[in-house]
Coordinates of C-alpha atoms in Angstrom, one line a residue:
X1134 CA -6.9 -72.9 96.2
X1135 CA -5.0 -73.5 93.0
X1136 CA -8.1 -73.2 90.9
X1137 CA -8.9 -69.8 92.5
X1138 CA -5.6 -68.5 91.9
X1139 CA -6.0 -69.5 88.2
X1140 CA -9.3 -67.9 87.7
X1141 CA -8.1 -64.5 88.9
X1142 CA -5.3 -64.1 86.4
X1143 CA -7.6 -65.3 83.7
X1144 CA -10.2 -62.6 84.6
X1145 CA -7.4 -60.1 84.7
X1146 CA -6.2 -60.9 81.1
X1147 CA -9.8 -61.3 79.7
X1148 CA -11.2 -58.1 80.8
X1149 CA -9.1 -55.8 78.5
X1150 CA -9.9 -58.1 75.5
X1151 CA -13.6 -57.8 76.3
X1152 CA -13.4 -54.0 76.6
X1153 CA -11.4 -53.7 73.2
X1154 CA -13.9 -56.0 71.5
X1155 CA -16.8 -54.1 72.7
X1156 CA -15.1 -50.8 71.7
X1157 CA -14.4 -52.1 68.3
X1158 CA -18.0 -53.3 67.8
X1159 CA -19.2 -49.9 68.8
X1160 CA -16.8 -48.1 66.5
X1161 CA -18.0 -50.2 63.6
X1162 CA -21.6 -49.6 64.4
X1163 CA -20.8 -45.9 64.3
X1164 CA -19.2 -46.2 61.0
X1165 CA -22.1 -48.2 59.6
X1166 CA -24.4 -45.6 60.8
X1167 CA -22.3 -42.9 59.1
X1168 CA -22.3 -44.8 55.9
X1169 CA -26.1 -45.2 56.0
X1170 CA -26.6 -41.6 56.5
X1171 CA -24.2 -40.5 53.6
X1172 CA -25.9 -43.2 51.4
X1173 CA -29.3 -41.4 52.1
X1174 CA -27.9 -38.0 51.5
X1175 CA -26.3 -39.2 48.1
X1176 CA -29.6 -40.7 47.1
X1177 CA -31.6 -37.7 47.9
X1178 CA -29.1 -35.6 45.9
X1179 CA -29.5 -37.9 42.9
X1180 CA -33.2 -37.7 43.1
X1181 CA -32.8 -33.9 43.2
X1182 CA -30.6 -33.9 40.0
X1183 CA -32.9 -36.2 38.3
X1184 CA -35.7 -33.6 38.4
X1185 CA -33.5 -30.9 36.7
X1186 CA -34.0 -30.6 32.9
X1187 CA -30.9 -31.5 30.8
X1188 CA -28.7 -28.7 29.3
X1189 CA -29.4 -27.7 25.7
X1190 CA -27.2 -29.5 23.2
X1191 CA -24.2 -27.8 21.8
X1192 CA -24.7 -25.6 18.8
X1193 CA -26.4 -22.3 18.0
X1194 CA -28.3 -21.0 21.1
X1195 CA -26.1 -23.2 23.4
X1196 CA -24.1 -21.7 26.3
X1197 CA -20.5 -20.6 25.4
X1198 CA -18.0 -22.1 27.8
X1199 CA -14.7 -20.7 28.9
X1200 CA -11.6 -22.4 27.1
X1201 CA -8.6 -24.1 28.5
X1202 CA -6.3 -20.8 28.3
X1203 CA -6.9 -17.3 29.2
X1204 CA -9.5 -15.3 27.2
X1205 CA -10.5 -18.3 25.1
X1206 CA -13.8 -20.2 24.5
X1207 CA -14.8 -23.7 23.7
X1208 CA -16.0 -24.1 20.1
X1209 CA -19.6 -25.8 20.5
X1210 CA -19.6 -29.4 19.8
X1211 CA -15.7 -29.7 20.0
X1212 CA -12.9 -29.9 22.5
X1213 CA -11.1 -27.2 20.9
X1214 CA -10.4 -23.9 22.8
X1215 CA -10.2 -20.7 20.5
X1216 CA -9.1 -17.2 21.0
X1217 CA -9.6 -14.4 18.7
X1218 CA -7.3 -11.6 19.5
X1219 CA -5.0 -8.9 18.1
X1220 CA -4.4 -5.1 18.3
X1221 CA -5.6 -1.8 16.8
X1222 CA -2.8 0.6 16.5
X1223 CA -2.5 4.4 15.5
X1224 CA 1.1 5.7 15.2
X1225 CA 2.6 9.1 14.4
X1226 CA 6.3 9.5 13.8
X1227 CA 8.1 12.9 13.2
X1228 CA 11.4 12.5 11.8
X1229 CA 13.1 15.7 12.9
X1230 CA 16.2 14.6 10.8
X1231 CA 17.3 11.3 9.2
X1232 CA 14.2 9.7 7.4
X1233 CA 15.3 7.4 4.6
X1234 CA 13.9 8.8 1.4
X1235 CA 12.2 7.1 -1.4
X1236 CA 13.2 6.6 -5.1
X1237 CA 11.9 10.0 -6.4
X1238 CA 14.2 12.8 -7.3
X1239 CA 17.0 10.4 -8.4
X1240 CA 16.8 8.9 -4.9
X1241 CA 16.9 12.3 -3.0
X1242 CA 13.3 12.6 -1.9
X1243 CA 9.8 11.1 -1.9
X1244 CA 7.8 9.1 0.7
X1245 CA 9.3 5.8 1.8
X1246 CA 6.4 3.7 3.0
X1247 CA 8.6 1.0 4.5
X1248 CA 9.7 3.1 7.7
X1249 CA 6.6 4.8 8.6
X1250 CA 6.4 3.0 12.0
X1251 CA 9.9 3.9 13.6
X1252 CA 13.5 4.1 12.9
X1253 CA 14.4 0.7 14.7
X1254 CA 16.7 -2.0 13.5
X1255 CA 14.2 -3.4 11.1
X1256 CA 12.9 0.1 10.0
X1257 CA 14.8 3.3 9.1
X1258 CA 18.0 2.6 10.9
X1259 CA 20.0 0.7 8.3
X1260 CA 19.0 3.3 5.7
X1261 CA 19.6 6.7 7.4
X1262 CA 20.8 9.3 4.9
X1263 CA 24.4 10.0 5.4
X1264 CA 25.6 13.3 6.4
X1265 CA 28.0 13.8 3.7
X1266 CA 26.0 12.1 1.0
X1267 CA 26.7 13.5 -2.5
X1268 CA 25.1 13.0 -5.9
X1269 CA 25.6 13.8 -9.6
X1270 CA 23.3 16.6 -10.8
X1271 CA 23.4 15.6 -14.4
X1272 CA 25.4 13.8 -17.1
X1273 CA 28.8 15.4 -17.1
X1274 CA 28.0 17.7 -14.3
X1275 CA 30.1 18.0 -11.2
X1276 CA 29.2 16.0 -8.0
X1277 CA 27.1 18.3 -5.7
X1278 CA 25.9 17.8 -2.1
X1279 CA 22.4 16.7 -1.6
X1280 CA 20.3 19.3 0.3
X1281 CA 18.5 17.8 3.3
X1282 CA 15.1 16.2 2.6
X1283 CA 15.1 14.0 5.7
X1284 CA 12.5 15.7 7.8
X1285 CA 9.1 14.1 7.5
X1286 CA 5.8 13.3 9.2
X1287 CA 4.3 9.8 9.0
X1288 CA 0.8 8.8 10.2
X1289 CA 0.2 5.0 10.2
X1290 CA -2.1 2.1 11.3
X1291 CA -0.1 -0.5 9.6
X1292 CA 0.7 -2.3 12.7
X1293 CA -2.9 -3.3 13.5
X1294 CA -3.2 -7.1 13.4
X1295 CA -5.5 -10.0 14.0
X1296 CA -4.8 -13.6 15.1
X1297 CA -6.5 -17.0 15.7
X1298 CA -5.3 -19.2 18.4
X1299 CA -6.9 -22.8 18.7
X1300 CA -5.9 -25.5 21.1
X1301 CA -7.0 -29.0 22.3
X1302 CA -5.7 -31.7 24.4
X1303 CA -4.4 -35.0 23.1
X1304 CA -2.5 -38.2 24.2
X1305 CA 0.7 -36.6 22.8
X1306 CA 0.4 -33.2 24.6
X1307 CA -1.3 -30.1 23.4
X1308 CA -2.3 -29.5 19.9
X1309 CA -2.2 -26.0 18.6
X1310 CA -2.9 -24.0 15.4
X1311 CA -1.9 -20.3 15.2
X1312 CA -2.4 -17.9 12.3
X1313 CA -1.7 -14.2 12.4
X1314 CA -1.5 -11.3 9.9
X1315 CA -1.1 -7.4 9.8
X1316 CA -1.1 -4.8 7.1
X1317 CA 2.7 -4.0 7.2
X1318 CA 3.7 -5.3 3.8
X1319 CA 6.4 -3.1 2.3
X1320 CA 5.5 -1.1 -0.8
X1321 CA 8.6 0.7 -1.2
X1322 CA 9.0 0.2 -5.0
X1323 CA 5.3 0.9 -5.7
X1324 CA 4.6 4.4 -7.0
X1325 CA 1.2 5.7 -5.8
X1326 CA -0.3 9.0 -6.1
X1327 CA -1.4 10.7 -2.8
X1328 CA -0.5 7.7 -0.9
X1329 CA -0.5 9.5 2.5
X1330 CA -3.8 11.0 1.8
X1331 CA -7.1 9.5 0.7
X1332 CA -5.7 6.3 -0.5
X1333 CA -2.7 4.1 0.7
X1334 CA -0.9 1.0 -0.3
X1335 CA -1.4 -1.1 2.8
X1336 CA -1.9 -4.7 2.0
X1337 CA -2.4 -7.6 4.4
X1338 CA 0.9 -9.4 5.3
X1339 CA 1.2 -13.1 6.6
X1340 CA 3.1 -12.8 10.0
X1341 CA 2.7 -16.2 11.5
X1342 CA 1.1 -19.6 10.9
X1343 CA 2.1 -22.8 12.4
X1344 CA 0.9 -26.1 14.0
X1345 CA 2.2 -27.9 17.1
X1346 CA 1.9 -31.5 18.3
X1347 CA 3.4 -31.6 22.0
X1348 CA 7.0 -30.3 21.5
X1349 CA 6.9 -30.5 17.7
X1350 CA 6.2 -27.4 15.7
X1351 CA 6.2 -26.8 11.9
X1352 CA 5.4 -23.5 10.1
X1353 CA 6.2 -20.0 10.3
X1354 CA 6.9 -18.3 13.7
X1355 CA 9.6 -16.5 15.7
X1356 CA 12.9 -18.0 15.1
X1357 CA 14.3 -20.3 17.7
X1358 CA 17.3 -17.9 18.1
X1359 CA 15.0 -15.1 18.9
X1360 CA 14.4 -13.8 22.4
X1361 CA 11.7 -11.3 22.4
X1362 CA 11.4 -11.4 26.2
X1363 CA 14.8 -9.9 26.4
X1364 CA 13.7 -6.8 24.4
X1365 CA 12.3 -3.6 26.0
X1366 CA 8.8 -2.2 25.6
X1367 CA 9.1 0.4 22.8
X1368 CA 6.7 2.4 20.6
X1369 CA 9.3 2.0 17.7
X1370 CA 7.8 -1.1 15.9
X1371 CA 11.6 -1.6 14.4
X1372 CA 12.8 -2.5 17.8
X1373 CA 16.5 -2.6 18.8
X1374 CA 19.5 -3.3 16.5
X1375 CA 21.6 -6.5 17.2
X1376 CA 18.8 -8.5 18.6
X1377 CA 18.9 -12.4 17.9
X1378 CA 17.1 -13.0 14.6
X1379 CA 15.4 -14.2 12.3
X1380 CA 11.8 -13.2 13.3
X1381 CA 8.8 -15.1 12.0
X1382 CA 10.8 -17.7 9.7
X1383 CA 9.5 -21.0 8.4
X1384 CA 11.0 -23.8 10.4
X1385 CA 10.6 -27.3 12.0
X1386 CA 11.4 -27.2 15.7
X1387 CA 11.3 -29.6 18.7
X1388 CA 11.3 -28.3 22.3
X1389 CA 12.0 -30.7 25.3
X1390 CA 11.2 -29.5 28.8
X1391 CA 13.5 -29.9 31.8
X1392 CA 13.3 -29.7 35.4
X1393 CA 13.5 -26.4 37.3
X1394 CA 11.8 -24.3 34.5
X1395 CA 14.5 -25.2 32.0
X1396 CA 13.9 -26.3 28.4
X1397 CA 16.1 -27.0 25.2
X1398 CA 15.1 -26.6 21.7
X1399 CA 16.6 -27.5 18.3
X1400 CA 15.4 -26.4 14.8
X1401 CA 16.0 -26.4 11.1
X1402 CA 14.9 -23.0 9.6
X1403 CA 14.4 -21.6 6.1
X1404 CA 17.8 -20.2 4.8
X1405 CA 18.1 -16.8 3.4
X1406 CA 21.8 -15.8 3.7
X1407 CA 22.7 -12.1 3.4
X1408 CA 25.6 -10.9 1.3
X1409 CA 27.6 -7.7 0.8
X1410 CA 28.3 -7.0 -2.9
X1411 CA 29.9 -4.2 -4.8
X1412 CA 26.7 -2.2 -4.8
X1413 CA 25.3 -2.9 -1.4
X1414 CA 23.7 -5.9 0.5
X1415 CA 21.5 -8.4 -1.0
X1416 CA 19.6 -11.7 -0.2
X1417 CA 19.3 -15.0 -1.8
X1418 CA 15.7 -14.2 -2.8
X1419 CA 16.5 -10.7 -4.1
X1420 CA 15.1 -10.3 -7.5
X1421 CA 14.9 -7.7 -10.2
X1422 CA 12.1 -5.2 -10.0
X1423 CA 9.0 -6.7 -11.9
X1424 CA 8.1 -5.0 -15.3
X1425 CA 11.3 -2.8 -15.0
X1426 CA 12.5 -1.8 -18.6
X1427 CA 15.9 -3.2 -19.5
X1428 CA 19.1 -1.3 -19.3
X1429 CA 21.3 -1.4 -22.4
X1430 CA 25.1 -0.8 -22.1
X1431 CA 26.4 0.7 -25.5
X1432 CA 29.8 2.0 -26.5
X1433 CA 31.5 3.6 -29.2
X1434 CA 33.2 0.7 -31.5
X1435 CA 36.7 0.8 -31.8
X1436 CA 38.4 1.7 -35.3
X1437 CA 37.6 -1.2 -37.6
X1438 CA 35.4 -2.9 -35.0
X1439 CA 31.9 -3.7 -35.6
X1440 CA 29.1 -1.5 -34.1
X1441 CA 28.4 -2.5 -30.5
X1442 CA 31.8 -4.0 -29.9
X1443 CA 35.1 -2.8 -28.1
X1444 CA 38.4 -4.2 -27.6
X1445 CA 39.6 -5.2 -24.0
X1446 CA 43.1 -6.5 -23.7
X1447 CA 43.1 -7.6 -27.2
X1448 CA 39.8 -9.5 -26.9
X1449 CA 36.8 -8.1 -28.8
X1450 CA 33.7 -8.3 -26.6
X1451 CA 30.1 -7.4 -27.3
X1452 CA 29.0 -4.3 -25.2
X1453 CA 25.4 -3.8 -26.2
X1454 CA 24.3 -6.5 -24.0
X1455 CA 20.9 -6.0 -22.4
X1456 CA 20.6 -6.4 -18.7
X1457 CA 17.5 -6.0 -16.6
X1458 CA 17.8 -3.2 -14.1
X1459 CA 17.9 -5.1 -10.9
X1460 CA 16.4 -4.2 -7.6
X1461 CA 19.2 -6.3 -5.9
X1462 CA 22.7 -5.1 -5.3
X1463 CA 24.6 -7.1 -8.0
X1464 CA 24.1 -7.4 -11.7
X1465 CA 23.6 -11.0 -11.2
X1466 CA 22.5 -13.0 -8.0
X1467 CA 24.8 -16.0 -7.5
X1468 CA 23.9 -16.9 -4.1
X1469 CA 22.2 -20.2 -3.5
X1470 CA 20.6 -22.1 -0.5
X1471 CA 22.1 -25.5 -0.1
X1472 CA 21.2 -26.2 3.6
X1473 CA 18.9 -25.0 6.3
X1474 CA 20.0 -22.8 9.2
X1475 CA 20.4 -25.0 12.3
X1476 CA 19.7 -23.6 15.7
X1477 CA 20.0 -24.9 19.3
X1478 CA 18.6 -23.2 22.4
X1479 CA 18.6 -23.5 26.0
X1480 CA 16.3 -21.5 28.2
X1481 CA 15.4 -21.2 31.9
X1482 CA 12.5 -19.2 33.3
X1483 CA 12.0 -18.3 36.9
X1484 CA 10.0 -15.7 38.9
X1485 CA 13.2 -13.5 38.8
X1486 CA 13.2 -13.5 35.1
X1487 CA 14.9 -15.6 32.4
X1488 CA 18.1 -16.4 30.6
X1489 CA 18.5 -17.8 27.1
X1490 CA 21.6 -19.1 25.2
X1491 CA 21.4 -20.0 21.5
X1492 CA 23.8 -21.1 18.8
X1493 CA 23.3 -21.0 15.0
X1494 CA 25.0 -22.5 12.0
X1495 CA 24.4 -20.8 8.5
X1496 CA 25.5 -22.1 5.0
X1497 CA 26.3 -19.5 2.1
X1498 CA 27.0 -20.7 -1.3
X1499 CA 28.1 -18.6 -4.3
X1500 CA 27.2 -20.4 -7.5
X1501 CA 27.0 -18.7 -11.0
X1502 CA 26.1 -21.9 -12.9
X1503 CA 29.7 -22.3 -14.4
X1504 CA 33.0 -21.9 -12.8
X1505 CA 32.0 -20.1 -9.4
X1506 CA 30.9 -22.7 -6.7
X1507 CA 32.0 -21.8 -3.4
X1508 CA 30.5 -22.6 0.2
X1509 CA 31.1 -21.0 3.4
X1510 CA 29.9 -21.9 6.9
X1511 CA 28.9 -19.1 9.4
X1512 CA 28.4 -19.5 13.1
X1513 CA 27.7 -17.7 16.2
X1514 CA 25.9 -17.5 19.5
X1515 CA 23.9 -15.2 21.8
X1516 CA 23.2 -14.9 25.5
X1517 CA 20.2 -12.7 26.6
X1518 CA 17.7 -12.4 29.4
X1519 CA 15.8 -10.2 31.8
X1520 CA 15.7 -9.6 35.6
X1521 CA 13.2 -8.1 37.6
X1522 CA 14.8 -5.7 40.0
X1523 CA 12.2 -4.3 42.4
X1524 CA 8.5 -4.3 42.1
X1525 CA 7.6 -4.4 38.4
X1526 CA 10.9 -2.9 37.2
X1527 CA 12.7 -4.9 34.5
X1528 CA 16.2 -5.0 33.1
X1529 CA 16.6 -6.4 29.7
X1530 CA 19.9 -7.4 28.1
X1531 CA 21.5 -9.3 25.3
X1532 CA 25.0 -9.9 23.6
X1533 CA 25.6 -11.7 20.4
X1534 CA 28.5 -12.4 17.9
X1535 CA 30.0 -14.8 15.5
X1536 CA 31.8 -15.2 12.1
X1537 CA 29.4 -15.2 9.3
X1538 CA 26.3 -15.0 11.8
X1539 CA 24.7 -12.9 9.1
X1540 CA 20.9 -12.5 9.5
X1541 CA 21.0 -14.7 12.7
X1542 CA 21.4 -11.0 14.3
X1543 CA 19.4 -8.1 13.2
X1544 CA 21.3 -5.8 10.8
X1545 CA 24.3 -8.2 10.4
X1546 CA 26.0 -9.1 7.2
X1547 CA 27.1 -12.7 6.5
X1548 CA 29.6 -12.7 3.6
X1549 CA 31.4 -10.1 1.6
X1550 CA 32.2 -10.6 -2.1
X1551 CA 33.3 -8.6 -5.1
X1552 CA 31.3 -10.6 -7.4
X1553 CA 29.5 -8.2 -9.9
X1554 CA 32.2 -5.7 -9.5
X1555 CA 34.8 -4.3 -11.8
X1556 CA 37.3 -7.1 -11.9
X1557 CA 40.6 -7.1 -13.8
X1558 CA 40.1 -3.5 -14.7
X1559 CA 36.7 -3.8 -16.3
X1560 CA 34.1 -1.4 -15.8
X1561 CA 30.8 -2.9 -14.8
X1562 CA 28.1 -1.9 -12.6
X1563 CA 24.4 -2.8 -12.1
X1564 CA 23.2 -1.3 -15.3
X1565 CA 26.3 -1.8 -17.5
X1566 CA 27.4 -5.2 -18.4
X1567 CA 30.8 -4.5 -20.1
X1568 CA 32.9 -7.2 -18.7
X1569 CA 34.2 -10.6 -19.4
X1570 CA 31.4 -12.1 -17.3
X1571 CA 29.4 -12.6 -20.7
X1572 CA 32.4 -13.7 -22.8
X1573 CA 35.1 -15.2 -20.7
X1574 CA 33.3 -16.5 -17.5
X1575 CA 36.3 -18.5 -16.4
X1576 CA 38.4 -15.4 -16.4
X1577 CA 35.9 -13.6 -14.3
X1578 CA 35.1 -16.2 -11.9
X1579 CA 38.8 -16.7 -11.2
X1580 CA 39.0 -13.3 -9.9
X1581 CA 35.9 -13.5 -7.5
X1582 CA 36.8 -13.2 -3.7
X1583 CA 34.5 -13.8 -0.9
X1584 CA 34.8 -14.3 2.9
X1585 CA 32.6 -14.4 5.9
X1586 CA 32.2 -11.4 8.2
X1587 CA 33.0 -11.2 11.9
X1588 CA 30.4 -9.2 13.8
X1589 CA 29.1 -8.5 17.3
X1590 CA 26.3 -6.8 19.1
X1591 CA 25.2 -5.6 22.6
X1592 CA 22.0 -4.1 24.1
X1593 CA 20.5 -3.1 27.4
X1594 CA 17.3 -1.7 28.5
X1595 CA 15.5 -0.8 31.8
X1596 CA 11.9 -0.2 32.5
X1597 CA 10.7 1.7 35.6
X1598 CA 7.0 1.9 36.8
X1599 CA 6.2 5.1 38.2
X1600 CA 2.6 4.0 39.1
X1601 CA 0.6 0.8 38.4
X1602 CA -0.6 2.6 35.1
X1603 CA 2.5 4.6 34.1
X1604 CA 6.0 3.5 33.1
X1605 CA 9.1 4.5 31.3
X1606 CA 11.8 2.5 29.4
X1607 CA 15.2 3.6 28.2
X1608 CA 17.7 1.5 26.1
X1609 CA 20.7 1.3 24.1
X1610 CA 21.8 -1.0 21.5
X1611 CA 24.9 -1.4 19.1
X1612 CA 25.7 -3.6 16.1
X1613 CA 29.3 -3.8 14.5
X1614 CA 30.3 -5.7 11.4
X1615 CA 34.0 -6.0 10.4
X1616 CA 33.4 -5.7 6.6
X1617 CA 36.7 -6.6 4.7
X1618 CA 38.4 -4.4 2.2
X1619 CA 37.4 -6.4 -0.8
X1620 CA 34.2 -4.5 -1.1
X1621 CA 34.8 -2.0 -3.9
X1622 CA 34.5 1.6 -3.7
X1623 CA 31.2 1.7 -5.4
X1624 CA 29.7 -0.3 -2.5
X1625 CA 31.5 1.2 0.6
X1626 CA 28.9 3.8 1.0
X1627 CA 26.1 1.2 0.9
X1628 CA 27.4 -1.4 3.3
X1629 CA 26.9 -0.5 7.2
X1630 CA 29.9 -1.1 9.5
X1631 CA 28.1 0.1 12.7
X1632 CA 24.6 1.0 13.9
X1633 CA 23.7 2.6 17.2
X1634 CA 20.1 3.2 18.5
X1635 CA 18.8 4.6 21.7
X1636 CA 15.1 5.1 23.0
X1637 CA 13.4 6.9 25.9
X1638 CA 9.6 6.7 26.4
X1639 CA 6.7 7.3 28.7
X1640 CA 3.7 4.9 28.4
X1641 CA 0.2 5.3 30.1
X1642 CA -2.4 2.5 30.5
X1643 CA -5.5 4.3 31.6
X1644 CA -7.7 1.1 31.3
X1645 CA -6.9 -2.4 30.8
X1646 CA -5.3 -3.4 27.5
X1647 CA -4.9 0.2 26.4
X1648 CA -1.5 2.0 25.9
X1649 CA -0.9 5.6 25.2
X1650 CA 2.7 6.7 24.9
X1651 CA 5.3 9.2 23.6
X1652 CA 8.9 8.2 22.6
X1653 CA 12.0 9.8 21.5
X1654 CA 14.8 8.1 19.6
X1655 CA 18.2 8.6 18.2
X1656 CA 19.9 6.5 15.6
X1657 CA 23.5 6.6 14.2
X1658 CA 24.7 4.9 11.1
X1659 CA 28.5 4.4 10.0
X1660 CA 29.2 2.8 6.6
X1661 CA 32.6 1.0 5.8
X1662 CA 33.9 4.2 4.0
X1663 CA 33.4 5.8 7.5
X1664 CA 30.5 8.2 6.1
X1665 CA 28.0 8.7 9.1
X1666 CA 24.4 9.6 9.4
X1667 CA 22.2 10.5 12.2
X1668 CA 18.3 10.4 12.7
X1669 CA 16.3 11.8 15.5
X1670 CA 12.5 11.0 15.8
X1671 CA 9.6 11.7 18.0
X1672 CA 6.9 9.1 18.1
X1673 CA 3.5 8.7 19.7
X1674 CA 0.9 5.9 19.5
X1675 CA -2.3 4.5 20.8
X1676 CA -2.8 0.8 21.1
X1677 CA -5.9 -1.3 22.2
X1678 CA -4.9 -5.1 22.6
X1679 CA -7.9 -7.6 22.5

């Protein structure tokens, strides 16, 4: 009895174990069958592929493969993806009023080749003729009012451009090389006959050229302070005023990505400080006009004095001094580049748009080689971005400001100085060197004043899409410089205090990558002497991007 009772429980416990073991064995058998079937299928596929002839080797006649980024192809025999692109553009600008004139007719007329593509911030806007502009009609003659020669038609294809974009992967991130040029080099001081007709002076202009290795960039491209995505779509190639600048400048930059679509970047960029002097604005690299004949300042000698001399304050100084007629706005350029411009930037990009914040530090130095050696630090910041409102509509905006920010913002001025002016009662100008500068440099340099300029700018634009092919943009931008009173009277009509600019356009894209548009614009200029000028333009263009 006891054995029988022991066998029953044993059978009860052993039965589930048997069933489980049997089931596992069946499952393993099914798995083995599946593996054998897959192995047979794979072997048949290998046999089929072995019968396919190999592809032709890379090289002429080989297939062209799509590259690693849109609209690119792989260069045969390499891992480099290359895109060849650019745009062909035809533009017509009608200046109803306010076209900056060339140097003919004593500065009162002639074709100005620099501003044929619009009156924007880097175009006609800073040089709008003043409404109360006057000129001397001849030696000893009274000053008269210039008659209007500011209406003009300009046809241009200068903004056509070509670029090469090559990229390849590496253990350190993507490696990239980019080269771009257009035909928009300025020939303002070149006198050409029939320049608008059968012959023109357009020459290739280097726009961009740089290399990247991961986050490291070296070469010439858009400045780190610049934010092109915050600018509206315009036909005016000069763009808005007061935008973060400098565009397409040589630099060394490092960009570090952060989570949530953010990034930070720091750069050291090519310095080119902008000064306001007694005769207008000038840059560090502003030189005299090549091959220009020299200007000689001669005076009648004082009684008893030698020819070519005069007496100023009891001191006899030579006045038959030969000076070159300079293209810059000072009879001598004392500016010097002692340090790069340093820029830091934070940026976030999201489906709703983007926001960018930047700061910049600029060094200015005035050094005439003897007793004048002063350094100034300019600084400032910008905040800009864009927001998509509904559909494809887009709101663009930006503000910037600082003290001595200068060319960090389009149309700004960095430092004002009286160097080159009539100091201590002396009569001196760009073509007349009668001053203590050539005989008593210490006295002249001790009278030189200079200071950084406080400035600010603001801009806003809105684009509305009427249909998937038709859109309009309106915008307004303003830039203001608090230029100090130390600028002498001779330069007060040549240095801008405030610039205003507005656009309204209609752009149609009948097929992909083709834009046809028409745009009206108004520009307003105020100089530090409170003289004003206005410009009205109507512009149309056709563009094919490839």
